[in-house]
Short mmCIF file of C-alpha atoms and ligand atoms in Angstrom, two decimals:
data_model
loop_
_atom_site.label_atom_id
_atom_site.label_comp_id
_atom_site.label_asym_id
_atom_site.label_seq_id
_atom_site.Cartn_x
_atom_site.Cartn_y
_atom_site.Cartn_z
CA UNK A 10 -19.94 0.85 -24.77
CA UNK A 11 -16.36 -0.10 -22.74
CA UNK A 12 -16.24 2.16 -19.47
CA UNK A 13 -12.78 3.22 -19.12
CA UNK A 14 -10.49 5.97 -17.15
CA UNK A 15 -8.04 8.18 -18.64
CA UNK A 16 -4.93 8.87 -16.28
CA UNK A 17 -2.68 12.40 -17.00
CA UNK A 18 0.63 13.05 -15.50
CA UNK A 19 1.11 16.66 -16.65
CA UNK A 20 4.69 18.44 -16.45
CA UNK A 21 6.50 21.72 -18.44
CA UNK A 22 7.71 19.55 -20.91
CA UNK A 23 5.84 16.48 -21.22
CA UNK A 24 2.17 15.45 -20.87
CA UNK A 25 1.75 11.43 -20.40
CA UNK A 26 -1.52 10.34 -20.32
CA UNK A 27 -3.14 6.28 -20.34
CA UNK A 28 -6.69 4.97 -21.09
CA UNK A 29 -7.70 2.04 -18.86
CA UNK A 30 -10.41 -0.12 -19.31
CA UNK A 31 -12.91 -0.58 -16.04
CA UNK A 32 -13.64 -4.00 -15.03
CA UNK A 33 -15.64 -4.39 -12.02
CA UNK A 34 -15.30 -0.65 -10.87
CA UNK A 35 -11.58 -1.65 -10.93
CA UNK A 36 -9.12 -0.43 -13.65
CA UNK A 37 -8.05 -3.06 -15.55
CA UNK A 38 -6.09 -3.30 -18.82
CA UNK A 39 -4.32 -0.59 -20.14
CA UNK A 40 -5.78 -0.19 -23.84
CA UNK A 41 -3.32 2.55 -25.14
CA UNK A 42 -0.59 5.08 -23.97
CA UNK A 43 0.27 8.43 -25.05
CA UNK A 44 2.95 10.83 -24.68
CA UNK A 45 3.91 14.00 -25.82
CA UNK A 46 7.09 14.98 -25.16
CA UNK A 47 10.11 17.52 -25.58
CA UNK A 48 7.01 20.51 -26.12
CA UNK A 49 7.87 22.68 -28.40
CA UNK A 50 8.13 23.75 -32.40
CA UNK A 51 8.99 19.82 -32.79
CA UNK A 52 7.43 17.79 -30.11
CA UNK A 53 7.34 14.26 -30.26
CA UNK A 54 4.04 12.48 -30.22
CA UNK A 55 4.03 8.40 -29.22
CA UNK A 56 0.75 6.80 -29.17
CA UNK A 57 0.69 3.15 -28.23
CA UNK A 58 -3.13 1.21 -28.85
CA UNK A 59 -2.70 -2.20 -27.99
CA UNK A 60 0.04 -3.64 -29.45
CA UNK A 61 0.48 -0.75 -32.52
CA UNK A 62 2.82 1.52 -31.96
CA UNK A 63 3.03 5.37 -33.79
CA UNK A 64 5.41 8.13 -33.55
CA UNK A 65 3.98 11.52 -34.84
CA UNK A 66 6.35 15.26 -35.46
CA UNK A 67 3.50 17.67 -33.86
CA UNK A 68 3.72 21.42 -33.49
CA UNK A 69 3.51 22.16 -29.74
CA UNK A 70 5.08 25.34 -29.09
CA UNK A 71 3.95 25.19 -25.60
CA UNK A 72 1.73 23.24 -23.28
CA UNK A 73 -1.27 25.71 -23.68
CA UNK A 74 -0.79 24.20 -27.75
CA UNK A 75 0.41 20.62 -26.48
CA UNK A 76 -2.92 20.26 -24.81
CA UNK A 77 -5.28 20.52 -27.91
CA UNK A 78 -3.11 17.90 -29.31
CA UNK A 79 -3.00 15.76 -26.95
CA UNK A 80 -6.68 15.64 -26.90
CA UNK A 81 -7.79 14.87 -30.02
CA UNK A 82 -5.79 11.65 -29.84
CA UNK A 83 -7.30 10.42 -26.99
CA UNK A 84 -10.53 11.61 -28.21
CA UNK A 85 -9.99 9.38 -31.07
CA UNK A 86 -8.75 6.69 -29.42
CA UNK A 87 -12.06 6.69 -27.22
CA UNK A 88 -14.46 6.24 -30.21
CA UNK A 89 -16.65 3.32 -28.30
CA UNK A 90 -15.67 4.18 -25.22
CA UNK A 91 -17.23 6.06 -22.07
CA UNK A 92 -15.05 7.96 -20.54
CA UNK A 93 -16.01 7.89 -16.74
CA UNK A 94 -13.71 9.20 -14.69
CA UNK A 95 -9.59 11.07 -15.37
CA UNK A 96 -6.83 10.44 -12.55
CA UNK A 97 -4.39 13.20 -12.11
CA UNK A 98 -1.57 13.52 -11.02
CA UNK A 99 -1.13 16.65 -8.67
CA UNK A 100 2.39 17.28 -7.44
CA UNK A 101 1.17 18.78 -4.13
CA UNK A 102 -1.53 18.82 -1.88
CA UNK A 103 -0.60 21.07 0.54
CA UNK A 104 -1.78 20.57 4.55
CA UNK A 105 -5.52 20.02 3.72
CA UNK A 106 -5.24 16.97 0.76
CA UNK A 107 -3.61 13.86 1.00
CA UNK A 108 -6.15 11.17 0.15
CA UNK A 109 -7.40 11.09 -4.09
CA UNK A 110 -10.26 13.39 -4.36
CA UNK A 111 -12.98 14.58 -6.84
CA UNK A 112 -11.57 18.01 -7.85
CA UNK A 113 -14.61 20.67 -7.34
CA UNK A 114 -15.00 24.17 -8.39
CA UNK A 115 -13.76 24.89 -4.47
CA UNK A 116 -10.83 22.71 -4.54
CA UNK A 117 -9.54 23.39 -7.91
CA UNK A 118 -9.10 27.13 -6.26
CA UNK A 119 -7.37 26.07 -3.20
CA UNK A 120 -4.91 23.81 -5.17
CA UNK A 121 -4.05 26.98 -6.95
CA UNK A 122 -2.70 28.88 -3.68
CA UNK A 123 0.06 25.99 -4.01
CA UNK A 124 1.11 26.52 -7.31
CA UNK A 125 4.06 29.04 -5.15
CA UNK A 126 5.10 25.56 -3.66
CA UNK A 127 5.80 23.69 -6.75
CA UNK A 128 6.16 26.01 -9.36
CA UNK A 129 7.30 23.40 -12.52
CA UNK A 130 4.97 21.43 -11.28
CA UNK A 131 1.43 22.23 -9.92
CA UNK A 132 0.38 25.20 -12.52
CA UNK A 133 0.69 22.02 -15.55
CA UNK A 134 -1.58 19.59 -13.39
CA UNK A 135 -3.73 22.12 -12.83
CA UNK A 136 -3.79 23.06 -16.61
CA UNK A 137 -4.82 19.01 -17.29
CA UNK A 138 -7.50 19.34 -14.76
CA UNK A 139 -9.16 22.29 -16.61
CA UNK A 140 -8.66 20.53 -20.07
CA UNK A 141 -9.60 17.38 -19.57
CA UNK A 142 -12.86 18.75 -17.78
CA UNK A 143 -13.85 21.42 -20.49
CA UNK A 144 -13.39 18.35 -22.70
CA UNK A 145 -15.34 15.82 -20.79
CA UNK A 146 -17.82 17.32 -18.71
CA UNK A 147 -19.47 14.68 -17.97
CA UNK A 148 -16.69 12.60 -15.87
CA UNK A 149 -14.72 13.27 -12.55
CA UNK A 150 -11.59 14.61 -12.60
CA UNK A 151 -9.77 13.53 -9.77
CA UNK A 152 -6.34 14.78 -8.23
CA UNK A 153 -4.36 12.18 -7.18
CA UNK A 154 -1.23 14.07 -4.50
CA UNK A 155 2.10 13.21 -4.82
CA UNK A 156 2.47 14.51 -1.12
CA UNK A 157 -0.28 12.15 0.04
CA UNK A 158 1.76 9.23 0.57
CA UNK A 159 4.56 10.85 3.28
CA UNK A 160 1.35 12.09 5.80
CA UNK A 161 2.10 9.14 8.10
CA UNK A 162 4.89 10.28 9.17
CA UNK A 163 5.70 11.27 12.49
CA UNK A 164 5.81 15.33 13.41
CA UNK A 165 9.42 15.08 13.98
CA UNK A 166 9.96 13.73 10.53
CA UNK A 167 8.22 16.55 9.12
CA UNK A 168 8.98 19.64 11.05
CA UNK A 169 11.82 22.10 10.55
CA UNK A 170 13.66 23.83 12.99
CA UNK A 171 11.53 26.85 12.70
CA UNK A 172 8.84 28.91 15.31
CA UNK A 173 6.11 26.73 16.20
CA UNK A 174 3.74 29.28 14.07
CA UNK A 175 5.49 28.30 10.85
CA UNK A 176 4.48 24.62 10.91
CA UNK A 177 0.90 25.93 11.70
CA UNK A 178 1.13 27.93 8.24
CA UNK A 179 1.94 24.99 6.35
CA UNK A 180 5.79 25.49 6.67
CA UNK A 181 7.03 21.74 6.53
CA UNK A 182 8.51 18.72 4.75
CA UNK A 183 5.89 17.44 2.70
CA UNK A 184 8.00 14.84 0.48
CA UNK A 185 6.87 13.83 -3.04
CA UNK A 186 7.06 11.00 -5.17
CA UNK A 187 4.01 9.66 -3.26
CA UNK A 188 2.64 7.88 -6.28
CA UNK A 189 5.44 6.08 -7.39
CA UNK A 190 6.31 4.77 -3.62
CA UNK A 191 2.69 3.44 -3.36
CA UNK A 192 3.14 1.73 -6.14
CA UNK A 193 6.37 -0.10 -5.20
CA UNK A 194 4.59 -0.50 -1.89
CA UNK A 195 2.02 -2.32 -3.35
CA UNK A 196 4.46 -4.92 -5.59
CA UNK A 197 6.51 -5.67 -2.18
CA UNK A 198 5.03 -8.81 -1.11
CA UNK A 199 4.38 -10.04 -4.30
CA UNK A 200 8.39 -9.30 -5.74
CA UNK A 201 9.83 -9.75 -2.54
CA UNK A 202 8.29 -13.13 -1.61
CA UNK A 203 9.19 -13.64 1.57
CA UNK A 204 12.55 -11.31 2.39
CA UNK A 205 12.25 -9.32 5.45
CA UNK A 206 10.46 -6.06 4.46
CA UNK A 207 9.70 -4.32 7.31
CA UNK A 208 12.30 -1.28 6.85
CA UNK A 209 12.92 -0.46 3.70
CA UNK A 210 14.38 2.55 1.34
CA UNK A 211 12.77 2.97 -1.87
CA UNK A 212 15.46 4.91 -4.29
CA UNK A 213 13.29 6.89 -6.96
CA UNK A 214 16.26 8.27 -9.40
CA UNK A 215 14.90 9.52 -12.31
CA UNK A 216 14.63 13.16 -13.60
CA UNK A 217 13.91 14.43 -10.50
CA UNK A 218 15.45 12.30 -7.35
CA UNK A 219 14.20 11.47 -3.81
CA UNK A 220 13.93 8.83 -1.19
CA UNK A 221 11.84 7.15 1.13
CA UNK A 222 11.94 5.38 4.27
CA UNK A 223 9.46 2.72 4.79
CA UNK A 224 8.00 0.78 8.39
CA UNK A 225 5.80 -1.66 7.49
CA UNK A 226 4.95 -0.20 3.77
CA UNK A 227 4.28 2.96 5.63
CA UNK A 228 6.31 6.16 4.97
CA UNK A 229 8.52 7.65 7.92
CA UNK A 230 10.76 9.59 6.66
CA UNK A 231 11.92 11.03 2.99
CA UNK A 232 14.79 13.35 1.52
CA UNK A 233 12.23 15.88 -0.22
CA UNK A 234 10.80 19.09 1.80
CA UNK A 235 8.19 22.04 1.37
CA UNK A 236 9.23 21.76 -2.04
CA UNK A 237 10.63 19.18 -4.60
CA UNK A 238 14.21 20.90 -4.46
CA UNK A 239 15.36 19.33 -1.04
CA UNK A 240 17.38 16.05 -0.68
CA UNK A 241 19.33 14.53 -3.53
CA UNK A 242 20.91 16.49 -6.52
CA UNK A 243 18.60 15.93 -9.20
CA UNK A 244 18.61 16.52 -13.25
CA UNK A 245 18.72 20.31 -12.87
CA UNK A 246 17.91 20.71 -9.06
CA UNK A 247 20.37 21.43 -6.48
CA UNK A 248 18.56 19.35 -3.40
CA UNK A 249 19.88 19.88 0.16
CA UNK A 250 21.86 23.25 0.28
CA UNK A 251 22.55 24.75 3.19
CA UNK A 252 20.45 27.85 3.59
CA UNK A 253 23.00 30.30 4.00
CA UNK A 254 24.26 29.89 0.83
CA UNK A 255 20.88 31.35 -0.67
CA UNK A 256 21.58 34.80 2.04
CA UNK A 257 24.87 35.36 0.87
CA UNK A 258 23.75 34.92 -2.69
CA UNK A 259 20.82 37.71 -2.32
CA UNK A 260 23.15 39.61 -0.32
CA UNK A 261 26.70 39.61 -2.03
CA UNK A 262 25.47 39.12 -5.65
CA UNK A 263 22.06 40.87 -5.56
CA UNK A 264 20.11 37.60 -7.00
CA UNK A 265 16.49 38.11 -6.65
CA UNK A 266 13.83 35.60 -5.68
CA UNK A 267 13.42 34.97 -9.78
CA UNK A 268 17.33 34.80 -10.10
CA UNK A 269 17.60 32.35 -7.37
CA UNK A 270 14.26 29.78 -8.72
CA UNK A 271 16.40 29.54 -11.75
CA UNK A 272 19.51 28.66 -10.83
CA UNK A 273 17.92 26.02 -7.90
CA UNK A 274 15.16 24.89 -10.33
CA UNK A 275 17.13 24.87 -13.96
CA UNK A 276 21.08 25.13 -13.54
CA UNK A 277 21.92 22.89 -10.66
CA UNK A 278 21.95 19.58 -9.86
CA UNK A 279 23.69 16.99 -12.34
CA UNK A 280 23.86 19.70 -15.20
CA UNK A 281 25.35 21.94 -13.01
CA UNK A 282 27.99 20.24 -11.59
CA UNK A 283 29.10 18.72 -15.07
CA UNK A 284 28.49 22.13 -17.04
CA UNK A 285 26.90 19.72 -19.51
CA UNK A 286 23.92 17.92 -18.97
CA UNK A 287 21.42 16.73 -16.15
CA UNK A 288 20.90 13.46 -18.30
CA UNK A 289 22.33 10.67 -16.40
CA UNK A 290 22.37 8.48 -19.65
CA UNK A 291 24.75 11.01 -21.15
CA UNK A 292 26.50 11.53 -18.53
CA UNK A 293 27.72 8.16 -17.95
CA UNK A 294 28.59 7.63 -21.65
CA UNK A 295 30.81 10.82 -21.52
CA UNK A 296 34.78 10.81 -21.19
CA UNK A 297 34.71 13.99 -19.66
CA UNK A 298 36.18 14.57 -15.99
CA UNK A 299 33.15 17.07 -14.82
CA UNK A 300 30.71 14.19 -15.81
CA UNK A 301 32.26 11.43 -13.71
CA UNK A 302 32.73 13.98 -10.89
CA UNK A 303 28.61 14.79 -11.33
CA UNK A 304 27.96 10.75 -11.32
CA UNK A 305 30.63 10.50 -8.73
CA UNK A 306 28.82 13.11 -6.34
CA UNK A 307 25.42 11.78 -7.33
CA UNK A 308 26.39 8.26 -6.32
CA UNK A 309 27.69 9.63 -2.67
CA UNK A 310 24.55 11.64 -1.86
CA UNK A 311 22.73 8.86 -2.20
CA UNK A 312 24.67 6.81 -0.35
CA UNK A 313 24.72 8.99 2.64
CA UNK A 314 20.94 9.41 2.77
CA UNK A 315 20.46 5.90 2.36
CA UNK A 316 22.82 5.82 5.96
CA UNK A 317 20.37 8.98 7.00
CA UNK A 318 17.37 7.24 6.01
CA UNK A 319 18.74 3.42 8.10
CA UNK A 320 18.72 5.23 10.87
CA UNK A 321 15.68 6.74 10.78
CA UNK A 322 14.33 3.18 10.64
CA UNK A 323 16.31 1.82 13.42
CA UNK A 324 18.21 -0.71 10.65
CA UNK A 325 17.31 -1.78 7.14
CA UNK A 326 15.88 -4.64 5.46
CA UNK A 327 16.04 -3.92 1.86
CA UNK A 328 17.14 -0.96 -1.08
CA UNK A 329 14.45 -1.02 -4.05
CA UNK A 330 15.99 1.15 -6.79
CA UNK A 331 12.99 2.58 -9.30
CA UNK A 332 12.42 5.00 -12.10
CA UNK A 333 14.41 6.52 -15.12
CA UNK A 334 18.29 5.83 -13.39
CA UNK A 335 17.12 3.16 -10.82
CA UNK A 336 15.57 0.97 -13.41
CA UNK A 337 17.82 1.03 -16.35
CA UNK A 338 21.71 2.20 -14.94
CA UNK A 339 23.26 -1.09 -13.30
CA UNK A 340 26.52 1.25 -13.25
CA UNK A 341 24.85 3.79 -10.75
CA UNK A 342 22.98 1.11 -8.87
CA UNK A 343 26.48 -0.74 -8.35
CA UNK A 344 28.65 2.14 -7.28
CA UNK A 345 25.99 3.27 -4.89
CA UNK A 346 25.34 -0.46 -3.08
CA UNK A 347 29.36 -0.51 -3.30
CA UNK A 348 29.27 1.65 -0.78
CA UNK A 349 26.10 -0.05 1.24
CA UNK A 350 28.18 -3.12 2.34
CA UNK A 351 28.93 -1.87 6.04
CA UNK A 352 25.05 -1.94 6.43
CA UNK A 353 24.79 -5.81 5.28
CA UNK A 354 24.47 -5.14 1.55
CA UNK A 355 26.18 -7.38 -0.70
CA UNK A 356 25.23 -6.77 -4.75
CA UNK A 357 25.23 -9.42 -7.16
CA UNK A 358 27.11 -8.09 -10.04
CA UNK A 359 25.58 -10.48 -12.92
CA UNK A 360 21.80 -10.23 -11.48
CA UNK A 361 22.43 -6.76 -11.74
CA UNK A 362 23.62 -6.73 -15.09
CA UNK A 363 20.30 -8.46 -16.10
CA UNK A 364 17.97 -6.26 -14.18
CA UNK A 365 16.73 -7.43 -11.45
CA UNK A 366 14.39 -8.02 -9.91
CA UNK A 367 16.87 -8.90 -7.09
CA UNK A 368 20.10 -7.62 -7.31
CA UNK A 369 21.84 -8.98 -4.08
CA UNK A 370 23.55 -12.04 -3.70
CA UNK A 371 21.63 -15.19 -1.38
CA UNK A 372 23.96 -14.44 1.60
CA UNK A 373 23.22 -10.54 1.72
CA UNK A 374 21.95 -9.62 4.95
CA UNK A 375 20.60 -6.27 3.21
CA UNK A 376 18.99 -7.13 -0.23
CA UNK A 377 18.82 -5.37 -2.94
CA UNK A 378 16.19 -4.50 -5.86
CA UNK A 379 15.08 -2.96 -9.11
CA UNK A 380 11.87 -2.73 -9.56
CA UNK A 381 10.04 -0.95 -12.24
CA UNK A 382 7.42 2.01 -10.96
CA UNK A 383 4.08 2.63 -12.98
CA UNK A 384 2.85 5.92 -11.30
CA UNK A 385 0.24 5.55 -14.05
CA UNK A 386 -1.14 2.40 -12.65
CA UNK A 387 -1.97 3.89 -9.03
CA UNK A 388 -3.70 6.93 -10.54
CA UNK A 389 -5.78 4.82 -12.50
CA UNK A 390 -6.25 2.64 -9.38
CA UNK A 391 -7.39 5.53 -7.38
CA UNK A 392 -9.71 7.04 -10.12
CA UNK A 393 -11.31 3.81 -9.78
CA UNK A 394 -11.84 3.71 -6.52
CA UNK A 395 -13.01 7.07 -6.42
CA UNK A 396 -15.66 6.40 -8.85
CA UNK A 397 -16.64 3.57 -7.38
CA UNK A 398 -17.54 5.33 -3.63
CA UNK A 399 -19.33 8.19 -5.64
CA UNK A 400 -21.64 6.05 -7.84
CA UNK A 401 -22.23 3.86 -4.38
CA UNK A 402 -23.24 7.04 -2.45
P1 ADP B 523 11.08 11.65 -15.37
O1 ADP B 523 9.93 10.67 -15.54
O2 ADP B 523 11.13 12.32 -14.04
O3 ADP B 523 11.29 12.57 -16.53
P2 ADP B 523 12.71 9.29 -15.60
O4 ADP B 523 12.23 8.44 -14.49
O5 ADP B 523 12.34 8.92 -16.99
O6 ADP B 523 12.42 10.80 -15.33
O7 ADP B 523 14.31 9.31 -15.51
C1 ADP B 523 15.09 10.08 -16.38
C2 ADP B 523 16.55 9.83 -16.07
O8 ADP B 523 16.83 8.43 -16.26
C3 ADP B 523 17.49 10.60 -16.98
O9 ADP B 523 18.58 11.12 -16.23
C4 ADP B 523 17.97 9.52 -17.93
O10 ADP B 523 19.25 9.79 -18.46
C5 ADP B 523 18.04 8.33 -16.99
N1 ADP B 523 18.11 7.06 -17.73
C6 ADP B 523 17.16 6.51 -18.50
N2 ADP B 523 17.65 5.38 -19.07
C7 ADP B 523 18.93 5.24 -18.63
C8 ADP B 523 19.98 4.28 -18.87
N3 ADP B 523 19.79 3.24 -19.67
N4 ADP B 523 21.16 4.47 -18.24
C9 ADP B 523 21.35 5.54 -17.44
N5 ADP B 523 20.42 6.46 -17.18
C10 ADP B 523 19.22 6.32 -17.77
#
C-alpha cells in the first residue's frame, strides 16, 4: 500500500483538492488533481491522474452537495492507497494559530468563533475539515492558516489606530495569502539565483488580491487586514476604503450590516467599477471604457502599494508577480512595472511576453518576476511534516 496525503483548498464556489504520494515522511509526487468548480446545477468536475485528464457535468447545487461528489472521486482514486494525513487550507487563524496544526475536537470549535472574520471563506474550510474526517477517520486533518505566514511582523505593522484594548481582543491586521507567499518564499533562491533578495514584494493578483513585503523571506508588512477585504481592489472586493464611507452609508441610506457585506464582499472591486465583470481576463479583452478604467485603477493601486510597501522595507530588491493575473496577464504586469521605473525597475518587454521567469532587463537595478504559486504544494508540505512529528512523538 502507497502512503499518501490529500490536500483541500475549500471556497463558496470551488473545492480543489490534490493526492500526494509520501516519500520519506515527505510529500512527494503529485499523483492526481481534482477540482470542482463553478458549484451549482452544472458544476464542472476536472480530475487529472497522472497524465489522463477527464472533465465530468456533475450536479452540485451547493457545496453541502459538491462535497459528496467530490469524495467519491478521490475515494476512487485512492483504491491502493493509505490515506494518512489531509492538509487544509484555513483562511484564518485568528490570534491563537499560526503554525499547521492537527485540528482536534477543541480547535475545530475555536476556528468556528472566526468564521465572523472571513465569512466566504472560513465556514467552507471548516465544512472540508468535517468531510474529509467523517470520511477518513482514521487520518489527521490538519489546518494549514493563511494568516500564519504575516505573524513576524512587527506590532506596528499590525496594529490599527484603535484603543489599546482592541488589539488585545484580536482587533488587527492579520494579512492572508500566507500559503501562497511561503511558497514563493521557498522558490527564491532557487529562481532567483543569485539577485539581491533581501527586500522584496510578492504581488499575489488573482481572484482575490494582496501584497507582501518581505526582509529576508520574512513577512513585514502586507496590504490585507482583520479581514480579506483591505488593500487592493479585488474580483468583487472593494479593499482599502476609507471608513467613513461605511458611516455615511448606514447612516444616509439605512444599509445594514448584511447590506453592507454584500456590496464590500460581492459588488465591488473590479466588477464594480466596470459594471461588468470582476474577471480580469474579460476585462482586458473588452472594448468598453468602464473596463479599461477598472484595469486602469487596478494597475494604479498596485502601483502605489508597491511604493507603500518599498518603504516599509527601507528600498526594494525585487517584484515577484504570482497567481491567476500575475502569472498569465503580461499586459497588467507591464502597465504596473511601467510605473515602477523611479524605484530602479526596468521591464523587459519580450521576456515578459514569454513569461518569465525574469521579466526585467540585465541593467535593472529593481528586477522583476513571474513566478508560478502552488499553494497546494505547501499544504501538502506541511501535512507532511505534521505527520511526521506526531508518528515521532
Ligand atoms: P483564485 O484562485 O483566487 O480563484 P486565480 O489565481 O485563479 O484566482 O486568478 C483569477 C484571476 O486571474 C481572474 O481575474 C482571471 O481573469 C485572471 N486570469 C487568469 N488567466 C488570465 C489571463 N490569461 N489574462 C488575464 N487574466 C487572467
Amino acid at each position: 500500500m502507497t502512503d499518501v496525503i490529500l490536500t483541500l483548498n475549500a471556497g463558496s464556489s470551488s473545492l480543489k483538492a490534490g493526492l500526494y504520494a509520501l516519500e520519506n515522511q515527505r510529500a512527494g509526487e503529485l499523483l492526481a488533481r481534482f477540482h470542482l468548480s463553478a458549484i451549482g446545477p452544472d458544476a464542472a468536475l476536472a480530475i487529472t491522474i497522472g497524465d489522463k485528464s477527464e472533465h465530468r457535468i456533475v450536479d452540485a447545487k451547493d457545496s453541502d452537495a459538491a462535497w459528496p461528489v467530490l469524495l467519491e472521486v478521490i475515494t476512487s482514486a485512492l483504491a491502493g492507497k493509505t490515506l494518512r494525513a489531509v492538509g487544509h487550507r484555513v483562511v484564518h487563524g485568528g490570534a491563537d494559530y499560526a503554525a499547521p496544526i492537527i485540528v482536534s475536537e477543541t480547535i475545530r470549535a475555536q476556528l468556528e468563533t472566526l468564521t465572523p472574520l472571513a465569512p466566504l471563506h472560513e465556514p467552507y474550510n471548516l465544512a472540508g475539515i468535517d468531510y474529509a474526517g467523517a470520511r477518513w477517520p482514521d487520518a489527521l486533518q490538519i489546518a494549514c492558516f493563511d494568516t500564519g505566514f504575516h505573524r513576524s511582523q512587527p506590532a506596528k505593522a499590525q496594529r490599527f489606530a484603535l484603543p489599546h484594548r482592541y488589539f488585545d481582543q484580536g482587533v488587527l491586521r492579520y494579512g492572508f495569502h500566507g500559503l501562497s507567499y511561503e511558497f514563493i518564499a521557498s522558490q527564491m533562491s532557487s529562481v532567483m539565483d543569485g539577485h539581491p533578495a533581501e527586500r522584496v514584494i510578492i504581488a499575489h493578483l488573482g481572484s482575490g488580491v494582496s501584497m507582501c513585503a518581505l526582509r529576508d523571506g520574512v513577512s513585514v508588512a502586507t496590504t490585507m487586514g482583520f479581514t480579506a477585504l483591505a488593500g487592493l481592489p479585488m474580483s468583487t472586493r472593494c479593499g482599502d476604503i476609507d471608513p467613513g464611507v461605511l458611516l455615511y452609508l448606514q447612516e444616509v441610506e439605512g444599509m445594514s450590516a448584511a447590506d453592507l457585506a454584500h456590496l464590500l464582499h460581492k459588488e465591488s472591486g473590479l466588477k464594480g467599477l466596470s459594471g461588468m465583470t470582476g474577471d480580469m481576463r474579460a476585462l482586458e479583452t473588452s472594448e468598453k471604457p468602464r473596463a479599461k478604467e477598472a484595469v486602469e485603477y487596478f494597475v494604479y493601486r498596485c502601483q502605489r502599494e508597491i511604493g507603500s510597501l518599498a518603504a516599509a522595507l527601507g528600498g526594494l530588491d525585487a517584484v515577484i508577480f504570482t497567481a491567476g493575473i500575475g502569472e498569465n496577464s503580461p499586459s497588467v504586469r507591464a502597465q504596473i512595472a511601467n510605473g515602477l521605473e523611479w524605484l530602479g525597475a526596468k521591464l523587459d518587454p519580450e521576456r515578459n511576453a514569454e513569461g518569465g521567469p525574469k521579466i526585467s532587463q540585465p541593467t535593472s537595478r529593481v528586477t522583476l518576476w513571474s513566478i508560478r504559486t502552488d499553494e497546494e504544494a505547501m499544504l501538502a508540505k506541511h501535512a507532511a511534516n505534521c505527520l511526521a512529528r506526531e508518528t515521532s512523538t
